Short mmCIF file of C-alpha atoms in Angstrom, two decimals:
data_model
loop_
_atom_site.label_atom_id
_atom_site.label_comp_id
_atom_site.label_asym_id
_atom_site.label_seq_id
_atom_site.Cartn_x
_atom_site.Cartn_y
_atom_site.Cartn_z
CA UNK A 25 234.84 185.15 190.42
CA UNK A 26 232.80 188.52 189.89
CA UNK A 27 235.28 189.75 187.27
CA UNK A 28 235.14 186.73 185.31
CA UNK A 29 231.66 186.45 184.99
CA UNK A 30 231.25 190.20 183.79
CA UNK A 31 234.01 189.38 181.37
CA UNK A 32 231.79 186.81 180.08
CA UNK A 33 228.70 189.20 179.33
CA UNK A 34 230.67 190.40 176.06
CA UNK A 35 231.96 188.42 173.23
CA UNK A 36 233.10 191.19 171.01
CA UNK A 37 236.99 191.74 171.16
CA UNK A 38 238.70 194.95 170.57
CA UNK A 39 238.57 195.97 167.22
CA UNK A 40 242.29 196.70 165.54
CA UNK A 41 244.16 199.93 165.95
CA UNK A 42 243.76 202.40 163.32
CA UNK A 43 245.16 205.52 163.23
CA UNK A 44 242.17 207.10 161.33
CA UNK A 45 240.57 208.91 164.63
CA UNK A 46 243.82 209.92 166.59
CA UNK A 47 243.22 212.83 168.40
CA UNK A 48 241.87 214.99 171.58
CA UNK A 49 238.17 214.30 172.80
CA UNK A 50 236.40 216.14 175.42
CA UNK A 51 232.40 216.56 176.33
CA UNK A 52 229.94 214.99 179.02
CA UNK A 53 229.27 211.75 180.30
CA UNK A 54 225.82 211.11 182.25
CA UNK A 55 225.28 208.26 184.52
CA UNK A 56 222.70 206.50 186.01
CA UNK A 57 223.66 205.62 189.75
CA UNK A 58 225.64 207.81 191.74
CA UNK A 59 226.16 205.24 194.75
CA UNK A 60 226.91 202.28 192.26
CA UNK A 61 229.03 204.91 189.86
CA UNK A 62 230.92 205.55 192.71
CA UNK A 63 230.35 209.61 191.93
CA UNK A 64 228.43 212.65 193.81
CA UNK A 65 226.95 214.19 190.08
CA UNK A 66 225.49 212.21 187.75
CA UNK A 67 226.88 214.49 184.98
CA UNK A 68 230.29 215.68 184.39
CA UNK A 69 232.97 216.37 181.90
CA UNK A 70 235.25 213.79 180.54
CA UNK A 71 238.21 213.23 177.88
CA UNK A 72 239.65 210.58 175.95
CA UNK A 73 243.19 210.45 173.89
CA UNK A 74 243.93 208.46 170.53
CA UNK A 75 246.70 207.39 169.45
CA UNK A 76 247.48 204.80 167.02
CA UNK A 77 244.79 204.23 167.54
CA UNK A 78 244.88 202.95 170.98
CA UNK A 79 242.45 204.86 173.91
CA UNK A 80 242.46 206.09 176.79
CA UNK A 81 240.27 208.16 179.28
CA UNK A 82 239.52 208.65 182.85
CA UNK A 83 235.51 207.90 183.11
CA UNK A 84 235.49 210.15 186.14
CA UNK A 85 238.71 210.81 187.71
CA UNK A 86 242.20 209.41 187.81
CA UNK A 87 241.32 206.20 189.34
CA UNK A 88 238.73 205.02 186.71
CA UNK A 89 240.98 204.77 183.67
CA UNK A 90 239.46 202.90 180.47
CA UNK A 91 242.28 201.61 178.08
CA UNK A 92 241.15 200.37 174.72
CA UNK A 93 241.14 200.50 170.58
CA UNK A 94 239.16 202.36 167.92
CA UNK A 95 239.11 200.36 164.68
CA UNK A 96 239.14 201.48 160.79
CA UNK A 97 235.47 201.87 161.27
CA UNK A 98 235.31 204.11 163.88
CA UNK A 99 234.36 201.46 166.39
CA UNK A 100 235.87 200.68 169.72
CA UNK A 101 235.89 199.01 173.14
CA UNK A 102 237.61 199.68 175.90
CA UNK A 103 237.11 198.52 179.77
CA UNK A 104 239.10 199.34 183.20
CA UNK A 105 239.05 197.44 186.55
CA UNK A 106 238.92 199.63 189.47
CA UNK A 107 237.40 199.48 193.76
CA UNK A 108 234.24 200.65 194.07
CA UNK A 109 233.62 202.91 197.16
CA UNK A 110 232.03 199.48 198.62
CA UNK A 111 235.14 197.82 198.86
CA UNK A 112 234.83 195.65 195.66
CA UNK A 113 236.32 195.82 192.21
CA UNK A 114 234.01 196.66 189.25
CA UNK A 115 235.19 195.75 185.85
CA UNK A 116 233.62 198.41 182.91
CA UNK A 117 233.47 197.82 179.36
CA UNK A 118 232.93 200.55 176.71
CA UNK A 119 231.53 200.12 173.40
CA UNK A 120 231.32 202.83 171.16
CA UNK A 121 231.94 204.43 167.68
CA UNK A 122 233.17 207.65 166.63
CA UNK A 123 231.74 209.26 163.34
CA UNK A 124 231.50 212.98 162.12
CA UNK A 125 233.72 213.73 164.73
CA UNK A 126 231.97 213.20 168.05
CA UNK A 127 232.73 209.72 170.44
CA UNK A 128 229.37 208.23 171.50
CA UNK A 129 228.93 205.00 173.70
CA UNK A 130 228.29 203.25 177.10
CA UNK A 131 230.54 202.25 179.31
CA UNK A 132 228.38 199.77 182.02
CA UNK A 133 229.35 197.22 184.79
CA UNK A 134 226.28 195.18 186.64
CA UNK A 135 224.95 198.30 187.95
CA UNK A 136 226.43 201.52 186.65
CA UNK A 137 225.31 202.75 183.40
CA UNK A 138 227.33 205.80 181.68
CA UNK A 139 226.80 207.52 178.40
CA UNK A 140 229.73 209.97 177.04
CA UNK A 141 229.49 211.85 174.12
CA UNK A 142 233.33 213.46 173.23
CA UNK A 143 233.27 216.13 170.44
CA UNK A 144 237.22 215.56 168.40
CA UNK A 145 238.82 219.01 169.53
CA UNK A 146 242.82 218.68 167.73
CA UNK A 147 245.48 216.31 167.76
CA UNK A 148 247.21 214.13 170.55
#
């Protein structure tokens, strides 16, 4: 019932794949709440992959994958659903937009806020 309600909070949908920012990101993400995150540091290093416009990136390790699309525009949204260290599932959503070459957005649940910002570094 949790997940449903979350889902609710956002009525944009995933913009449509474009091809126009395919490539390799990497930088930092910063997050608010290490207990809700889930994390021991609230900073780190992160990465995100493009192609066709389709992304993916592990928030903050293996088990916290975000799958989404980047649009014509440079926007995109992605979300994952993974268990918490408390035993319940959070489900993250990450709006963003990628211009000049660097990723910026937010990826948030109820309680855990993260910021990334992902510099383009090659090709996929």
């Amino acid at each position: 019932m949790v997940v449903l309600a979350l889902c609710g909070c956002s009525a944009t949908a995933n913009p449509e794949p474009s091809r126009l920012y395919d490539g390799r990101y990497v930088g930092t993400r910063e997050s608010n709440l290490l207990e809700a995150c889930g994390i021991t540091a609230a900073t780190g290093r992160t990465a995100a992959d493009i192609a066709g416009g389709r992304l993916k990136m592990q928030l903050f390790n293996p088990g916290t994958t975000m799958t989404g699309t980047v649009g014509a525009d440079g926007s995109l949204r992605a979300s994952g659903l993974w268990k918490s260290p408390r035993s319940f599932h959070n489900f993250t959503i990450l709006q963003g937009k990628i211009a000049g070459g660097l990723l910026t957005g937010t990826a948030t649940d109820s309680r855990c806020a993260t910021e990334i910002a992902l510099r383009k570094v090659g090709k996929r």
